[in-house]
Amino acid sequence: MKTAAQLVRLKSVQNQQVHSIAPEQTVLEALQIMAEKNVGALPVIEHGQVVGVFSERDYARKLVLQGRSSVGTSVRTVMSAPVVTADSQQSIDRCMEVMTDSHLRHLPVLDNGQLMGLLSIGDLVKEAIVEQADLIRQLEHYIRGH
């Protein structure tokens, strides 16, 4: 079973880079970064620490539906906080449990308190499929005696 850190490292080089935003930046700036980088969420970093996550869901539910402006609203106002994180040594299964129980789509991975990556629910599902396919192959080989 892989760890969160191993899965972060397995992501393509382009997807390993973590894009983030500061809490005092505007929602418009966050949306511009998300569109430019083609990501659905940004960790919110203050003084080197992850203090929240801003996602498309936050934008839709906390800004659009409440009639707020993305130009004049700070990320801090609408980010999801306190932030739920995973330790780099947590198993993929544990990460999936945390995300499911907390209704999260993005999970910051910390190594010694520092952000090392961001896992999406899609990353975890893809890895679960790969692991299940490997297990099926192993069982087939065992059954056939190869």
PDB file of C-alpha atoms in Angstrom:
ATOM      1  CA  MET A   1       0.000   0.000   0.000  1.00  0.00           C
ATOM      2  CA  LYS A   2       1.446   3.325  -1.086  1.00  0.00           C
ATOM      3  CA  THR A   3       1.728   6.380   1.126  1.00  0.00           C
ATOM      4  CA  ALA A   4       0.478   9.874   0.373  1.00  0.00           C
ATOM      5  CA  ALA A   5       4.066  10.992  -0.303  1.00  0.00           C
ATOM      6  CA  GLN A   6       4.635   8.171  -2.787  1.00  0.00           C
ATOM      7  CA  LEU A   7       1.458   9.065  -4.644  1.00  0.00           C
ATOM      8  CA  VAL A   8       2.421  12.760  -4.785  1.00  0.00           C
ATOM      9  CA  ARG A   9       5.787  11.762  -6.258  1.00  0.00           C
ATOM     10  CA  LEU A  10       4.098   9.505  -8.843  1.00  0.00           C
ATOM     11  CA  LYS A  11       2.055  12.373 -10.261  1.00  0.00           C
ATOM     12  CA  SER A  12       3.402  13.768 -13.513  1.00  0.00           C
ATOM     13  CA  VAL A  13       6.017  16.488 -13.130  1.00  0.00           C
ATOM     14  CA  GLN A  14       3.500  19.050 -14.375  1.00  0.00           C
ATOM     15  CA  ASN A  15       0.971  17.956 -11.724  1.00  0.00           C
ATOM     16  CA  GLN A  16       3.519  17.738  -8.891  1.00  0.00           C
ATOM     17  CA  GLN A  17       3.950  21.489  -8.692  1.00  0.00           C
ATOM     18  CA  VAL A  18       1.647  22.870  -6.022  1.00  0.00           C
ATOM     19  CA  HIS A  19       0.110  26.228  -6.803  1.00  0.00           C
ATOM     20  CA  SER A  20      -1.046  28.189  -3.778  1.00  0.00           C
ATOM     21  CA  ILE A  21      -2.459  31.538  -2.764  1.00  0.00           C
ATOM     22  CA  ALA A  22      -2.222  33.880   0.224  1.00  0.00           C
ATOM     23  CA  PRO A  23      -5.344  34.522   2.309  1.00  0.00           C
ATOM     24  CA  GLU A  24      -5.322  38.277   1.659  1.00  0.00           C
ATOM     25  CA  GLN A  25      -5.394  37.842  -2.124  1.00  0.00           C
ATOM     26  CA  THR A  26      -8.732  38.238  -3.866  1.00  0.00           C
ATOM     27  CA  VAL A  27     -10.983  35.474  -5.048  1.00  0.00           C
ATOM     28  CA  LEU A  28     -10.555  36.843  -8.579  1.00  0.00           C
ATOM     29  CA  GLU A  29      -6.782  36.281  -8.302  1.00  0.00           C
ATOM     30  CA  ALA A  30      -7.403  32.737  -7.063  1.00  0.00           C
ATOM     31  CA  LEU A  31      -9.745  32.022  -9.972  1.00  0.00           C
ATOM     32  CA  GLN A  32      -7.198  33.385 -12.444  1.00  0.00           C
ATOM     33  CA  ILE A  33      -4.480  31.091 -11.039  1.00  0.00           C
ATOM     34  CA  MET A  34      -6.826  28.108 -11.038  1.00  0.00           C
ATOM     35  CA  ALA A  35      -7.832  28.720 -14.657  1.00  0.00           C
ATOM     36  CA  GLU A  36      -4.235  29.320 -15.801  1.00  0.00           C
ATOM     37  CA  LYS A  37      -2.922  26.203 -14.039  1.00  0.00           C
ATOM     38  CA  ASN A  38      -6.028  24.100 -14.751  1.00  0.00           C
ATOM     39  CA  VAL A  39      -6.550  23.109 -11.112  1.00  0.00           C
ATOM     40  CA  GLY A  40      -9.696  22.886  -9.020  1.00  0.00           C
ATOM     41  CA  ALA A  41      -8.276  24.047  -5.696  1.00  0.00           C
ATOM     42  CA  LEU A  42      -5.460  26.038  -4.139  1.00  0.00           C
ATOM     43  CA  PRO A  43      -3.915  25.566  -0.705  1.00  0.00           C
ATOM     44  CA  VAL A  44      -3.984  28.856   1.189  1.00  0.00           C
ATOM     45  CA  ILE A  45      -0.552  29.593   2.669  1.00  0.00           C
ATOM     46  CA  GLU A  46       0.200  32.093   5.427  1.00  0.00           C
ATOM     47  CA  HIS A  47       3.662  32.383   7.014  1.00  0.00           C
ATOM     48  CA  GLY A  48       4.678  29.114   5.376  1.00  0.00           C
ATOM     49  CA  GLN A  49       1.748  27.157   6.823  1.00  0.00           C
ATOM     50  CA  VAL A  50      -1.377  25.771   5.178  1.00  0.00           C
ATOM     51  CA  VAL A  51      -4.294  27.646   6.768  1.00  0.00           C
ATOM     52  CA  GLY A  52      -7.054  26.659   4.359  1.00  0.00           C
ATOM     53  CA  VAL A  53      -8.020  25.476   0.911  1.00  0.00           C
ATOM     54  CA  PHE A  54      -9.875  27.505  -1.699  1.00  0.00           C
ATOM     55  CA  SER A  55     -11.774  25.426  -4.245  1.00  0.00           C
ATOM     56  CA  GLU A  56     -14.295  25.782  -7.034  1.00  0.00           C
ATOM     57  CA  ARG A  57     -16.858  24.519  -4.534  1.00  0.00           C
ATOM     58  CA  ASP A  58     -16.025  27.397  -2.172  1.00  0.00           C
ATOM     59  CA  TYR A  59     -16.443  29.833  -5.042  1.00  0.00           C
ATOM     60  CA  ALA A  60     -19.829  28.449  -6.059  1.00  0.00           C
ATOM     61  CA  ARG A  61     -21.293  28.056  -2.590  1.00  0.00           C
ATOM     62  CA  LYS A  62     -19.770  30.924  -0.634  1.00  0.00           C
ATOM     63  CA  LEU A  63     -19.464  33.596  -3.287  1.00  0.00           C
ATOM     64  CA  VAL A  64     -21.834  33.132  -6.207  1.00  0.00           C
ATOM     65  CA  LEU A  65     -24.810  31.879  -4.199  1.00  0.00           C
ATOM     66  CA  GLN A  66     -24.356  34.658  -1.640  1.00  0.00           C
ATOM     67  CA  GLY A  67     -24.054  37.372  -4.266  1.00  0.00           C
ATOM     68  CA  ARG A  68     -20.506  38.404  -3.317  1.00  0.00           C
ATOM     69  CA  SER A  69     -17.989  39.915  -5.711  1.00  0.00           C
ATOM     70  CA  SER A  70     -14.839  37.986  -6.591  1.00  0.00           C
ATOM     71  CA  VAL A  71     -13.024  41.314  -7.076  1.00  0.00           C
ATOM     72  CA  GLY A  72     -13.472  42.649  -3.545  1.00  0.00           C
ATOM     73  CA  THR A  73     -13.589  39.431  -1.529  1.00  0.00           C
ATOM     74  CA  SER A  74     -10.461  37.992   0.046  1.00  0.00           C
ATOM     75  CA  VAL A  75      -9.710  34.290  -0.164  1.00  0.00           C
ATOM     76  CA  ARG A  76      -9.649  34.171   3.665  1.00  0.00           C
ATOM     77  CA  THR A  77     -13.348  35.087   3.710  1.00  0.00           C
ATOM     78  CA  VAL A  78     -14.468  32.061   1.708  1.00  0.00           C
ATOM     79  CA  MET A  79     -11.716  29.429   2.052  1.00  0.00           C
ATOM     80  CA  SER A  80     -12.404  26.125   3.753  1.00  0.00           C
ATOM     81  CA  ALA A  81     -10.812  26.230   7.192  1.00  0.00           C
ATOM     82  CA  PRO A  82      -9.644  24.779   9.449  1.00  0.00           C
ATOM     83  CA  VAL A  83      -7.836  22.752   6.854  1.00  0.00           C
ATOM     84  CA  VAL A  84      -7.853  18.959   6.888  1.00  0.00           C
ATOM     85  CA  THR A  85      -4.454  17.566   5.879  1.00  0.00           C
ATOM     86  CA  ALA A  86      -2.717  14.238   5.472  1.00  0.00           C
ATOM     87  CA  ASP A  87       0.679  13.325   6.825  1.00  0.00           C
ATOM     88  CA  SER A  88       3.074  12.241   4.081  1.00  0.00           C
ATOM     89  CA  GLN A  89       3.313   8.742   5.590  1.00  0.00           C
ATOM     90  CA  GLN A  90      -0.437   8.094   5.717  1.00  0.00           C
ATOM     91  CA  SER A  91      -1.676   5.261   3.548  1.00  0.00           C
ATOM     92  CA  ILE A  92      -3.746   5.910   0.456  1.00  0.00           C
ATOM     93  CA  ASP A  93      -6.640   4.062   2.143  1.00  0.00           C
ATOM     94  CA  ARG A  94      -6.472   6.389   5.143  1.00  0.00           C
ATOM     95  CA  CYS A  95      -6.381   9.442   2.859  1.00  0.00           C
ATOM     96  CA  MET A  96      -9.463   8.162   1.057  1.00  0.00           C
ATOM     97  CA  GLU A  97     -11.242   7.629   4.392  1.00  0.00           C
ATOM     98  CA  VAL A  98     -10.410  11.175   5.504  1.00  0.00           C
ATOM     99  CA  MET A  99     -11.598  12.664   2.224  1.00  0.00           C
ATOM    100  CA  THR A 100     -14.806  10.630   2.237  1.00  0.00           C
ATOM    101  CA  ASP A 101     -15.617  11.326   5.894  1.00  0.00           C
ATOM    102  CA  SER A 102     -14.884  15.055   5.519  1.00  0.00           C
ATOM    103  CA  HIS A 103     -16.540  15.391   2.069  1.00  0.00           C
ATOM    104  CA  LEU A 104     -13.304  16.716   0.534  1.00  0.00           C
ATOM    105  CA  ARG A 105     -12.136  16.665  -3.053  1.00  0.00           C
ATOM    106  CA  HIS A 106      -8.617  17.955  -2.336  1.00  0.00           C
ATOM    107  CA  LEU A 107      -6.240  16.982   0.460  1.00  0.00           C
ATOM    108  CA  PRO A 108      -2.993  18.840   1.207  1.00  0.00           C
ATOM    109  CA  VAL A 109      -0.144  16.463   2.064  1.00  0.00           C
ATOM    110  CA  LEU A 110       2.325  17.690   4.689  1.00  0.00           C
ATOM    111  CA  ASP A 111       5.817  16.439   5.406  1.00  0.00           C
ATOM    112  CA  ASN A 112       7.129  17.681   8.765  1.00  0.00           C
ATOM    113  CA  GLY A 113       4.491  20.411   8.695  1.00  0.00           C
ATOM    114  CA  GLN A 114       5.468  21.646   5.215  1.00  0.00           C
ATOM    115  CA  LEU A 115       3.230  21.349   2.159  1.00  0.00           C
ATOM    116  CA  MET A 116       4.622  18.760  -0.249  1.00  0.00           C
ATOM    117  CA  GLY A 117       1.641  18.262  -2.518  1.00  0.00           C
ATOM    118  CA  LEU A 118      -2.072  18.209  -3.049  1.00  0.00           C
ATOM    119  CA  LEU A 119      -4.006  15.001  -3.732  1.00  0.00           C
ATOM    120  CA  SER A 120      -7.375  14.989  -5.425  1.00  0.00           C
ATOM    121  CA  ILE A 121     -10.037  12.372  -5.008  1.00  0.00           C
ATOM    122  CA  GLY A 122      -9.328  11.479  -8.646  1.00  0.00           C
ATOM    123  CA  ASP A 123      -5.682  10.746  -7.784  1.00  0.00           C
ATOM    124  CA  LEU A 124      -6.805   8.356  -5.049  1.00  0.00           C
ATOM    125  CA  VAL A 125      -9.424   6.627  -7.184  1.00  0.00           C
ATOM    126  CA  LYS A 126      -6.910   6.080 -10.013  1.00  0.00           C
ATOM    127  CA  GLU A 127      -4.435   4.565  -7.557  1.00  0.00           C
ATOM    128  CA  ALA A 128      -7.115   2.308  -6.028  1.00  0.00           C
ATOM    129  CA  ILE A 129      -7.965   1.030  -9.518  1.00  0.00           C
ATOM    130  CA  VAL A 130      -4.283   0.312 -10.257  1.00  0.00           C
ATOM    131  CA  GLU A 131      -3.852  -1.537  -6.942  1.00  0.00           C
ATOM    132  CA  GLN A 132      -6.996  -3.607  -7.502  1.00  0.00           C
ATOM    133  CA  ALA A 133      -5.892  -4.532 -11.032  1.00  0.00           C
ATOM    134  CA  ASP A 134      -2.516  -5.656  -9.650  1.00  0.00           C
ATOM    135  CA  LEU A 135      -4.226  -7.748  -6.985  1.00  0.00           C
ATOM    136  CA  ILE A 136      -6.487  -9.380  -9.585  1.00  0.00           C
ATOM    137  CA  ARG A 137      -3.448 -10.244 -11.734  1.00  0.00           C
ATOM    138  CA  GLN A 138      -1.654 -11.751  -8.733  1.00  0.00           C
ATOM    139  CA  LEU A 139      -4.698 -13.824  -7.794  1.00  0.00           C
ATOM    140  CA  GLU A 140      -5.113 -15.042 -11.373  1.00  0.00           C
ATOM    141  CA  HIS A 141      -1.451 -16.128 -11.436  1.00  0.00           C
ATOM    142  CA  TYR A 142      -1.877 -17.888  -8.088  1.00  0.00           C
ATOM    143  CA  ILE A 143      -5.022 -19.706  -9.226  1.00  0.00           C
ATOM    144  CA  ARG A 144      -3.403 -20.816 -12.510  1.00  0.00           C
ATOM    145  CA  GLY A 145      -0.248 -21.902 -10.683  1.00  0.00           C
ATOM    146  CA  HIS A 146       2.095 -19.647 -12.650  1.00  0.00           C
TER     147      HIS A 146
END
